[in-house]
Tab-separated table of C-alpha atoms in Angstrom:
chain	number	residue	atom	x	y	z
A	173	MET	CA	0.000	0.000	0.000
A	174	ASP	CA	1.565	3.292	-1.147
A	175	VAL	CA	1.469	6.677	0.585
A	176	ASP	CA	-1.470	8.014	-1.480
A	177	GLU	CA	-3.669	5.034	-0.569
A	178	ILE	CA	-2.844	5.414	3.136
A	179	GLU	CA	-3.717	9.133	3.109
A	180	GLU	CA	-6.983	8.445	1.230
A	181	GLU	CA	-7.952	5.744	3.739
A	182	GLU	CA	-7.236	8.056	6.709
A	183	PHE	CA	-9.231	10.866	5.093
A	184	GLY	CA	-12.142	8.526	4.456
A	185	PHE	CA	-12.140	7.395	8.075
A	186	SER	CA	-12.143	10.977	9.366
A	187	ARG	CA	-14.927	11.983	6.945
A	188	ASN	CA	-17.084	9.009	7.910
A	189	TYR	CA	-16.577	9.759	11.608
A	190	PHE	CA	-17.850	13.338	11.338
A	191	LEU	CA	-20.690	12.334	8.994
A	192	ALA	CA	-21.837	9.745	11.522
A	193	LYS	CA	-21.732	12.358	14.323
A	194	GLU	CA	-23.728	14.810	12.207
A	195	LEU	CA	-26.373	12.234	11.251
A	196	GLY	CA	-26.629	11.046	14.850
A	197	SER	CA	-27.218	14.506	16.240
A	198	SER	CA	-29.725	15.486	13.566
A	199	SER	CA	-31.780	12.324	14.080
A	200	ARG	CA	-32.190	12.960	17.812
A	201	LYS	CA	-35.453	14.534	18.885
A	202	LYS	CA	-35.152	17.592	21.086
A	203	SER	CA	-37.336	17.638	24.164
A	204	ALA	CA	-39.914	20.398	24.304
A	205	ARG	CA	-40.135	20.211	28.098
A	206	LYS	CA	-38.930	23.129	30.215
A	207	LEU	CA	-37.581	23.322	33.750
A	208	SER	CA	-40.359	25.767	34.613
A	209	GLU	CA	-42.923	23.027	33.938
A	210	ILE	CA	-41.579	20.838	36.733
A	211	ASP	CA	-43.863	20.757	39.754
A	212	LEU	CA	-41.452	21.876	42.463
A	213	VAL	CA	-42.042	21.044	46.100
A	214	ASP	CA	-42.227	23.894	48.621
A	215	GLU	CA	-38.836	24.504	50.218
A	216	GLU	CA	-40.253	24.653	53.740
A	217	GLU	CA	-41.917	21.263	53.245
A	218	LEU	CA	-38.696	19.819	51.850
A	219	ARG	CA	-36.708	21.065	54.833
A	220	GLU	CA	-39.217	19.602	57.270
A	221	VAL	CA	-38.833	16.205	55.610
A	222	ALA	CA	-35.045	16.509	55.712
A	223	ALA	CA	-35.164	17.474	59.403
A	224	SER	CA	-37.294	14.415	60.214
A	225	ILE	CA	-34.617	11.995	58.993
A	226	GLU	CA	-33.429	10.032	62.011
A	227	PRO	CA	-29.687	10.281	62.728
A	228	LYS	CA	-27.663	7.082	62.614
A	229	HIS	CA	-24.798	5.810	64.764
A	230	GLU	CA	-25.658	8.221	67.585
A	231	LYS	CA	-23.636	6.284	70.157
A	232	GLU	CA	-20.463	6.365	68.056
A	233	VAL	CA	-20.933	10.032	67.179
A	234	ASN	CA	-21.441	10.970	70.860
A	235	GLU	CA	-18.262	9.108	71.787
A	236	LEU	CA	-16.439	10.998	69.032
A	237	ILE	CA	-17.679	14.380	70.311
A	238	SER	CA	-16.685	13.405	73.877
A	239	SER	CA	-13.162	12.670	72.655
A	240	TYR	CA	-12.990	16.182	71.179
A	241	LYS	CA	-14.209	17.733	74.438
A	242	SER	CA	-11.270	16.139	76.225
A	243	LEU	CA	-9.030	18.283	73.986
A	244	TYR	CA	-10.495	21.607	75.191
A	245	SER	CA	-7.624	22.279	77.612
A	246	LYS	CA	-5.101	21.591	74.847
A	247	TRP	CA	-6.901	23.904	72.422
A	248	LEU	CA	-6.954	26.665	75.044
A	249	PHE	CA	-3.206	26.222	75.577
A	250	VAL	CA	-2.672	26.512	71.805
A	251	LEU	CA	-4.658	29.773	71.714
A	252	ARG	CA	-2.758	31.204	74.681
A	253	SER	CA	0.477	30.330	72.888
A	254	GLY	CA	-0.518	32.660	70.049
A	255	PHE	CA	-1.789	30.214	67.437
A	256	ALA	CA	-5.187	30.126	65.739
A	257	LEU	CA	-7.359	26.996	65.667
A	258	LEU	CA	-8.678	25.725	62.340
A	259	MET	CA	-11.319	22.978	62.566
A	260	TYR	CA	-11.837	20.760	59.537
A	261	GLY	CA	-13.587	17.489	58.783
A	262	PHE	CA	-16.983	16.253	57.611
A	263	GLY	CA	-20.024	17.609	59.445
A	264	SER	CA	-21.097	20.902	60.998
A	265	LYS	CA	-18.606	22.151	63.575
A	266	LYS	CA	-20.753	25.058	64.752
A	267	ALA	CA	-22.034	23.398	67.939
A	268	LEU	CA	-18.588	22.028	68.836
A	269	ILE	CA	-16.833	25.392	68.479
A	270	GLU	CA	-19.498	27.263	70.453
A	271	ASP	CA	-19.428	24.605	73.185
A	272	PHE	CA	-15.639	25.026	73.416
A	273	ALA	CA	-16.078	28.800	73.714
A	274	SER	CA	-18.794	28.555	76.391
A	275	LYS	CA	-16.728	26.185	78.549
A	276	SER	CA	-13.106	27.185	77.979
A	277	LEU	CA	-13.144	30.845	76.891
A	278	THR	CA	-15.225	32.230	79.750
A	279	GLU	CA	-12.424	34.591	80.824
A	280	TYR	CA	-12.360	36.291	77.459
A	281	SER	CA	-14.775	38.261	75.281
A	282	VAL	CA	-15.959	36.312	72.241
A	283	VAL	CA	-17.288	37.552	68.887
A	284	ILE	CA	-19.021	35.113	66.540
A	285	VAL	CA	-18.928	35.573	62.752
A	286	ASN	CA	-21.240	33.411	60.648
A	287	GLY	CA	-19.356	32.965	57.391
A	288	TYR	CA	-22.207	31.005	55.848
A	289	LEU	CA	-24.206	34.233	55.444
A	290	GLN	CA	-24.225	35.785	51.982
A	291	SER	CA	-22.583	39.042	53.113
A	292	ILE	CA	-20.708	40.140	56.236
A	293	ASN	CA	-19.576	43.568	57.445
A	294	LEU	CA	-16.006	42.918	58.598
A	295	LYS	CA	-15.492	46.576	59.567
A	296	GLN	CA	-18.275	46.218	62.149
A	297	VAL	CA	-16.663	42.992	63.394
A	298	VAL	CA	-13.342	44.773	63.939
A	299	ILE	CA	-15.085	47.680	65.713
A	300	THR	CA	-16.775	45.200	68.070
A	301	LEU	CA	-13.449	43.452	68.776
A	302	ALA	CA	-11.792	46.777	69.600
A	303	GLU	CA	-14.642	47.846	71.907
A	304	LEU	CA	-14.567	44.517	73.778
A	305	LEU	CA	-10.789	44.639	74.125
A	306	TRP	CA	-10.940	48.193	75.476
A	307	ASP	CA	-13.623	47.191	78.001
A	308	GLN	CA	-11.429	44.278	79.085
A	309	VAL	CA	-8.361	46.522	79.458
A	310	LYS	CA	-10.304	49.109	81.520
A	311	LEU	CA	-11.681	46.413	83.809
A	312	ARG	CA	-8.283	44.823	84.450
A	313	GLN	CA	-6.488	48.121	85.007
A	314	LYS	CA	-9.207	49.279	87.389
A	315	THR	CA	-8.942	45.982	89.305
A	316	THR	CA	-5.137	46.071	89.585
A	317	SER	CA	-4.377	49.768	90.018
A	318	GLY	CA	-7.747	51.198	91.026
A	319	SER	CA	-7.408	53.999	88.473
A	320	LEU	CA	-9.198	54.466	85.183
A	321	CYS	CA	-7.171	54.477	81.974
A	322	LYS	CA	-7.269	57.374	79.535
A	323	SER	CA	-10.249	57.690	77.223
A	324	GLN	CA	-10.192	56.556	73.611
A	325	GLN	CA	-11.556	58.066	70.405
A	326	PRO	CA	-14.850	56.306	69.494
A	327	PHE	CA	-13.964	53.163	67.598
A	328	ASN	CA	-16.798	53.482	65.079
A	329	THR	CA	-15.191	56.667	63.717
A	330	ARG	CA	-11.764	55.114	63.173
A	331	SER	CA	-10.333	53.672	59.976
A	332	MET	CA	-9.703	49.949	59.558
A	333	SER	CA	-5.929	50.420	59.803
A	334	ASP	CA	-6.291	52.358	63.091
A	335	LEU	CA	-8.507	49.641	64.535
A	336	LEU	CA	-6.031	46.900	63.590
A	337	THR	CA	-3.201	48.963	65.072
A	338	PHE	CA	-5.104	49.189	68.362
A	339	LEU	CA	-5.762	45.421	68.390
A	340	ASP	CA	-2.044	44.844	67.841
A	341	SER	CA	-0.889	47.568	70.236
A	342	PRO	CA	1.978	46.641	72.587
A	343	ASP	CA	1.149	49.649	74.810
A	344	LEU	CA	-1.903	48.155	76.557
A	345	GLU	CA	0.366	46.839	79.341
A	346	VAL	CA	-2.025	44.095	80.372
A	347	GLU	CA	-0.756	40.526	80.434
A	348	GLU	CA	-2.649	37.864	78.465
A	349	CYS	CA	-5.374	40.285	77.454
A	350	PHE	CA	-7.051	39.220	74.244
A	351	VAL	CA	-10.441	38.826	72.597
A	352	CYS	CA	-11.550	35.750	70.679
A	353	ILE	CA	-13.233	35.639	67.295
A	354	LEU	CA	-15.090	32.500	66.203
A	355	VAL	CA	-15.535	32.262	62.435
A	356	HIS	CA	-17.970	29.585	61.323
A	357	ASN	CA	-17.179	28.651	57.714
A	358	ILE	CA	-14.279	30.997	57.052
A	359	ASP	CA	-14.525	29.671	53.489
A	360	GLY	CA	-18.216	30.633	53.237
A	361	PRO	CA	-19.758	32.735	50.439
A	362	GLY	CA	-19.636	35.978	52.430
A	363	LEU	CA	-15.893	35.651	53.121
A	364	ARG	CA	-14.563	33.846	50.068
A	365	ASP	CA	-13.151	36.872	48.226
A	366	SER	CA	-9.477	37.788	48.547
A	367	ASP	CA	-10.125	41.140	50.302
A	368	SER	CA	-12.162	39.475	53.076
A	369	GLN	CA	-9.552	36.760	53.545
A	370	GLN	CA	-6.759	39.322	53.752
A	371	CYS	CA	-8.763	41.307	56.294
A	372	LEU	CA	-9.328	38.166	58.411
A	373	ALA	CA	-5.628	37.341	58.177
A	374	SER	CA	-4.765	40.839	59.425
A	375	ILE	CA	-7.202	40.408	62.327
A	376	ALA	CA	-5.720	37.023	63.257
A	377	ALA	CA	-2.206	38.493	63.195
A	378	CYS	CA	-3.050	41.056	65.914
A	379	SER	CA	-1.386	40.263	69.231
A	380	HIS	CA	-4.584	40.798	71.247
A	381	VAL	CA	-6.818	38.607	69.048
A	382	ARG	CA	-7.199	34.834	69.005
A	383	MET	CA	-9.113	33.143	66.192
A	384	VAL	CA	-11.024	29.858	66.041
A	385	ALA	CA	-12.375	29.019	62.585
A	386	SER	CA	-13.877	26.154	60.621
A	387	ILE	CA	-13.691	25.147	56.960
A	388	ASP	CA	-15.832	22.761	54.930
A	389	HIS	CA	-14.798	23.171	51.305
A	390	VAL	CA	-12.084	20.790	50.123
A	391	ASN	CA	-10.310	23.646	48.304
A	392	ALA	CA	-10.491	26.131	51.202
A	393	PRO	CA	-6.673	26.244	51.735
A	394	LEU	CA	-6.324	27.676	48.217
A	395	LEU	CA	-7.767	30.934	49.589
A	396	TRP	CA	-4.481	31.652	51.393
A	397	ASP	CA	-0.920	32.229	50.315
A	398	LYS	CA	2.184	31.154	52.226
A	399	LYS	CA	2.467	34.404	54.184
A	400	MET	CA	-1.160	34.297	55.319
A	401	VAL	CA	-0.896	30.673	56.490
A	402	HIS	CA	2.428	30.829	58.327
A	403	THR	CA	2.803	34.420	59.559
A	404	GLN	CA	-0.730	35.823	59.857
A	405	PHE	CA	-3.275	33.079	60.564
A	406	ASP	CA	-0.606	30.765	62.012
A	407	TRP	CA	-3.043	27.837	61.980
A	408	TYR	CA	-3.066	24.866	64.315
A	409	TRP	CA	-5.042	22.335	62.278
A	410	CYS	CA	-7.603	20.206	64.136
A	411	HIS	CA	-9.232	17.252	62.359
A	412	VAL	CA	-12.663	17.054	64.006
A	413	PRO	CA	-15.237	15.287	61.810
A	414	THR	CA	-18.545	15.522	63.691
A	415	PHE	CA	-20.909	13.964	61.089
A	416	ALA	CA	-23.490	16.511	62.286
A	417	PRO	CA	-25.997	17.854	59.725
A	418	TYR	CA	-25.533	21.403	58.442
A	419	LYS	CA	-28.949	22.500	59.703
A	420	VAL	CA	-28.239	26.163	60.427
A	421	GLU	CA	-25.715	26.644	57.622
A	422	SER	CA	-28.052	25.214	54.979
A	423	MET	CA	-30.847	27.597	55.986
A	424	PHE	CA	-29.203	30.281	53.850
A	425	PHE	CA	-28.895	28.197	50.699
A	426	PRO	CA	-31.901	27.260	48.527
A	427	PHE	CA	-32.564	23.572	48.005
A	428	ILE	CA	-32.302	22.253	44.448
A	429	LEU	CA	-35.693	21.595	42.812
A	430	ALA	CA	-37.516	23.566	45.499
A	431	HIS	CA	-39.102	26.995	45.511
A	432	GLY	CA	-38.977	29.158	48.589
A	433	GLY	CA	-42.148	30.339	50.315
A	434	SER	CA	-42.881	33.200	52.691
A	435	ALA	CA	-42.547	30.857	55.689
A	436	GLN	CA	-38.974	30.100	54.664
A	437	SER	CA	-38.161	33.831	54.348
A	438	VAL	CA	-39.529	34.456	57.844
A	439	LYS	CA	-37.511	31.595	59.308
A	440	THR	CA	-34.290	32.771	57.670
A	441	ALA	CA	-34.845	36.399	58.758
A	442	SER	CA	-35.645	35.244	62.300
A	443	ILE	CA	-32.354	33.338	62.571
A	444	VAL	CA	-30.406	36.380	61.341
A	445	LEU	CA	-32.155	38.736	63.782
A	446	GLN	CA	-31.516	36.410	66.726
A	447	SER	CA	-27.782	36.684	66.006
A	448	LEU	CA	-27.932	40.500	66.368
A	449	THR	CA	-27.930	42.588	69.539
A	450	PRO	CA	-31.221	43.362	71.383
A	451	ASN	CA	-30.955	47.027	70.358
A	452	ALA	CA	-30.587	46.061	66.700
A	453	GLN	CA	-33.627	43.801	67.002
A	454	ASN	CA	-35.669	46.647	68.523
A	455	VAL	CA	-34.620	49.057	65.752
A	456	PHE	CA	-35.783	46.498	63.196
A	457	LYS	CA	-39.039	46.113	65.129
A	458	VAL	CA	-39.672	49.892	64.940
A	459	LEU	CA	-39.278	49.756	61.166
A	460	ALA	CA	-41.525	46.677	60.894
A	461	GLU	CA	-44.282	48.217	63.019
A	462	HIS	CA	-44.229	51.384	60.899
A	463	GLN	CA	-44.485	49.332	57.706
A	464	LEU	CA	-47.473	47.407	59.063
A	465	ALA	CA	-49.195	50.599	60.262
A	466	HIS	CA	-48.622	52.416	56.940
A	467	PRO	CA	-48.952	49.766	54.210
A	468	ASP	CA	-49.626	52.365	51.493
A	469	GLU	CA	-46.386	54.284	52.081
A	470	GLU	CA	-43.196	53.597	50.139
A	471	GLY	CA	-41.211	53.062	53.328
A	472	MET	CA	-40.086	54.795	56.513
A	473	PRO	CA	-37.840	57.867	56.046
A	474	ILE	CA	-34.454	57.403	57.702
A	475	ASN	CA	-34.839	60.665	59.645
A	476	ASN	CA	-38.161	59.490	61.106
A	477	LEU	CA	-36.635	56.152	62.089
A	478	TYR	CA	-33.767	57.941	63.834
A	479	SER	CA	-36.152	60.237	65.750
A	480	THR	CA	-38.308	57.312	66.910
A	481	CYS	CA	-35.331	55.182	67.930
A	482	ARG	CA	-33.772	58.083	69.816
A	483	GLU	CA	-37.013	58.732	71.700
A	484	ARG	CA	-37.049	55.077	72.766
A	485	PHE	CA	-33.334	55.221	73.779
A	486	LEU	CA	-32.408	52.568	71.220
A	487	VAL	CA	-29.652	54.662	69.622
A	488	SER	CA	-27.567	57.541	70.884
A	489	SER	CA	-26.439	58.944	67.533
A	490	GLN	CA	-26.922	58.709	63.786
A	491	VAL	CA	-23.660	56.736	63.595
A	492	THR	CA	-25.104	54.023	65.850
A	493	LEU	CA	-28.257	53.805	63.747
A	494	ASN	CA	-26.196	53.599	60.550
A	495	SER	CA	-24.214	50.663	61.952
A	496	HIS	CA	-27.474	48.801	62.627
A	497	LEU	CA	-28.789	49.621	59.150
A	498	THR	CA	-25.548	48.393	57.596
A	499	GLU	CA	-26.032	45.054	59.345
A	500	PHE	CA	-29.622	44.843	58.099
A	501	LYS	CA	-28.536	45.610	54.528
A	502	ASP	CA	-25.677	43.112	54.658
A	503	HIS	CA	-28.146	40.401	55.701
A	504	GLU	CA	-30.666	41.611	53.067
A	505	LEU	CA	-33.289	42.330	55.746
A	506	ILE	CA	-34.097	45.805	54.414
A	507	LYS	CA	-34.012	47.731	51.160
A	508	THR	CA	-33.560	51.434	50.453
A	509	LYS	CA	-35.725	53.352	48.009
A	510	ARG	CA	-36.440	57.021	47.293
A	511	ASN	CA	-40.003	58.246	47.712
A	512	SER	CA	-41.838	60.871	45.657
A	513	ASP	CA	-40.536	63.659	47.938
A	514	GLY	CA	-36.919	62.646	47.281
A	515	GLN	CA	-36.387	61.189	50.759
A	516	ASP	CA	-34.447	57.970	51.297
A	517	CYS	CA	-36.843	55.433	52.796
A	518	LEU	CA	-36.347	51.984	54.288
A	519	CYS	CA	-38.615	49.002	53.720
A	520	ILE	CA	-38.599	45.319	54.633
A	521	PRO	CA	-39.058	43.044	51.572
A	522	LEU	CA	-41.721	40.839	53.190
A	523	THR	CA	-45.504	40.645	52.968
A	524	ASN	CA	-47.521	42.001	55.902
A	525	GLU	CA	-48.476	38.479	56.975
A	526	ALA	CA	-44.845	37.325	56.933
A	527	LEU	CA	-43.781	40.491	58.755
A	528	GLN	CA	-46.298	39.882	61.548
A	529	LYS	CA	-44.953	36.348	62.012
A	530	LEU	CA	-41.410	37.687	62.116
A	531	ILE	CA	-42.245	40.276	64.810
A	532	ALA	CA	-43.899	37.532	66.877
A	533	ASP	CA	-40.704	35.440	66.588
A	534	ILE	CA	-38.383	38.176	67.853
A	535	VAL	CA	-40.588	39.479	70.702
């Protein structure tokens, strides 16, 4: 067989292959069905069914959790030595981390960050850490020397760099004085971007901050570079598979092949509000009550909300109110719109019936 015959045979094979592919694709019938035609189950109903599934191997799981609890003293020693704890392994680690904090971190102030939320205000987190650290310093200095330390500029007016400088300040002159930050799902959707991770790394690197965090995504370590891992976070890795369901974490993610109802929106909003301070909850309640009392209005003007909240001693300044509103916006609890008079108004994106249920939940 000469060269020309070989080339012709190879060309014929290639041509036949693509002809067969073309004929095969053209003979297939395309389905006329659409995803919108599928009868989707209500998300609340689907979650109730999922919650009713009986857990298995309870005895073994309880023994596993007990073995982790025996490590609490070791974990506390690691934190006091300046390292950060990173919990990884299959299953929700939320209950384990909070149990560790409630039993072993009682001497220190603790701030909890829920990374599984869609958006998080890290500036507000840093402000809270600074305020708690300052309260701790004042208390210890008053106890030891009997004198009050000098006053500080309000933390909510400071820049992020100034706040981090304060948290890393060597001039506090108080031994083993630090605040703890618990970050559930540090690889969550609200913290997954590089700016948030760099901010968290800067927080963890502060000498008066200790961090305990959890990860669940297999590629979570790819969020950090070498400097962040070894000189900023300084992780002490803890393999703690709990095999616990992600009940709380999954509340903020829609189920596949399910459509959300108003009951689900109320439940999600209720969980978010319960994680906020009582004052923040009461500010939200003022806005909700106004919306229910004036259903025809486009929303409550910000100035009116401030006046009402000030009369009820819920806020002391516009800055305080703005910090609460920022939290609400980050958690998508409120929306801002401009009314016909050009005023910025706030409204809650829920029906009146859902809003009434929500108010009853947070009372």
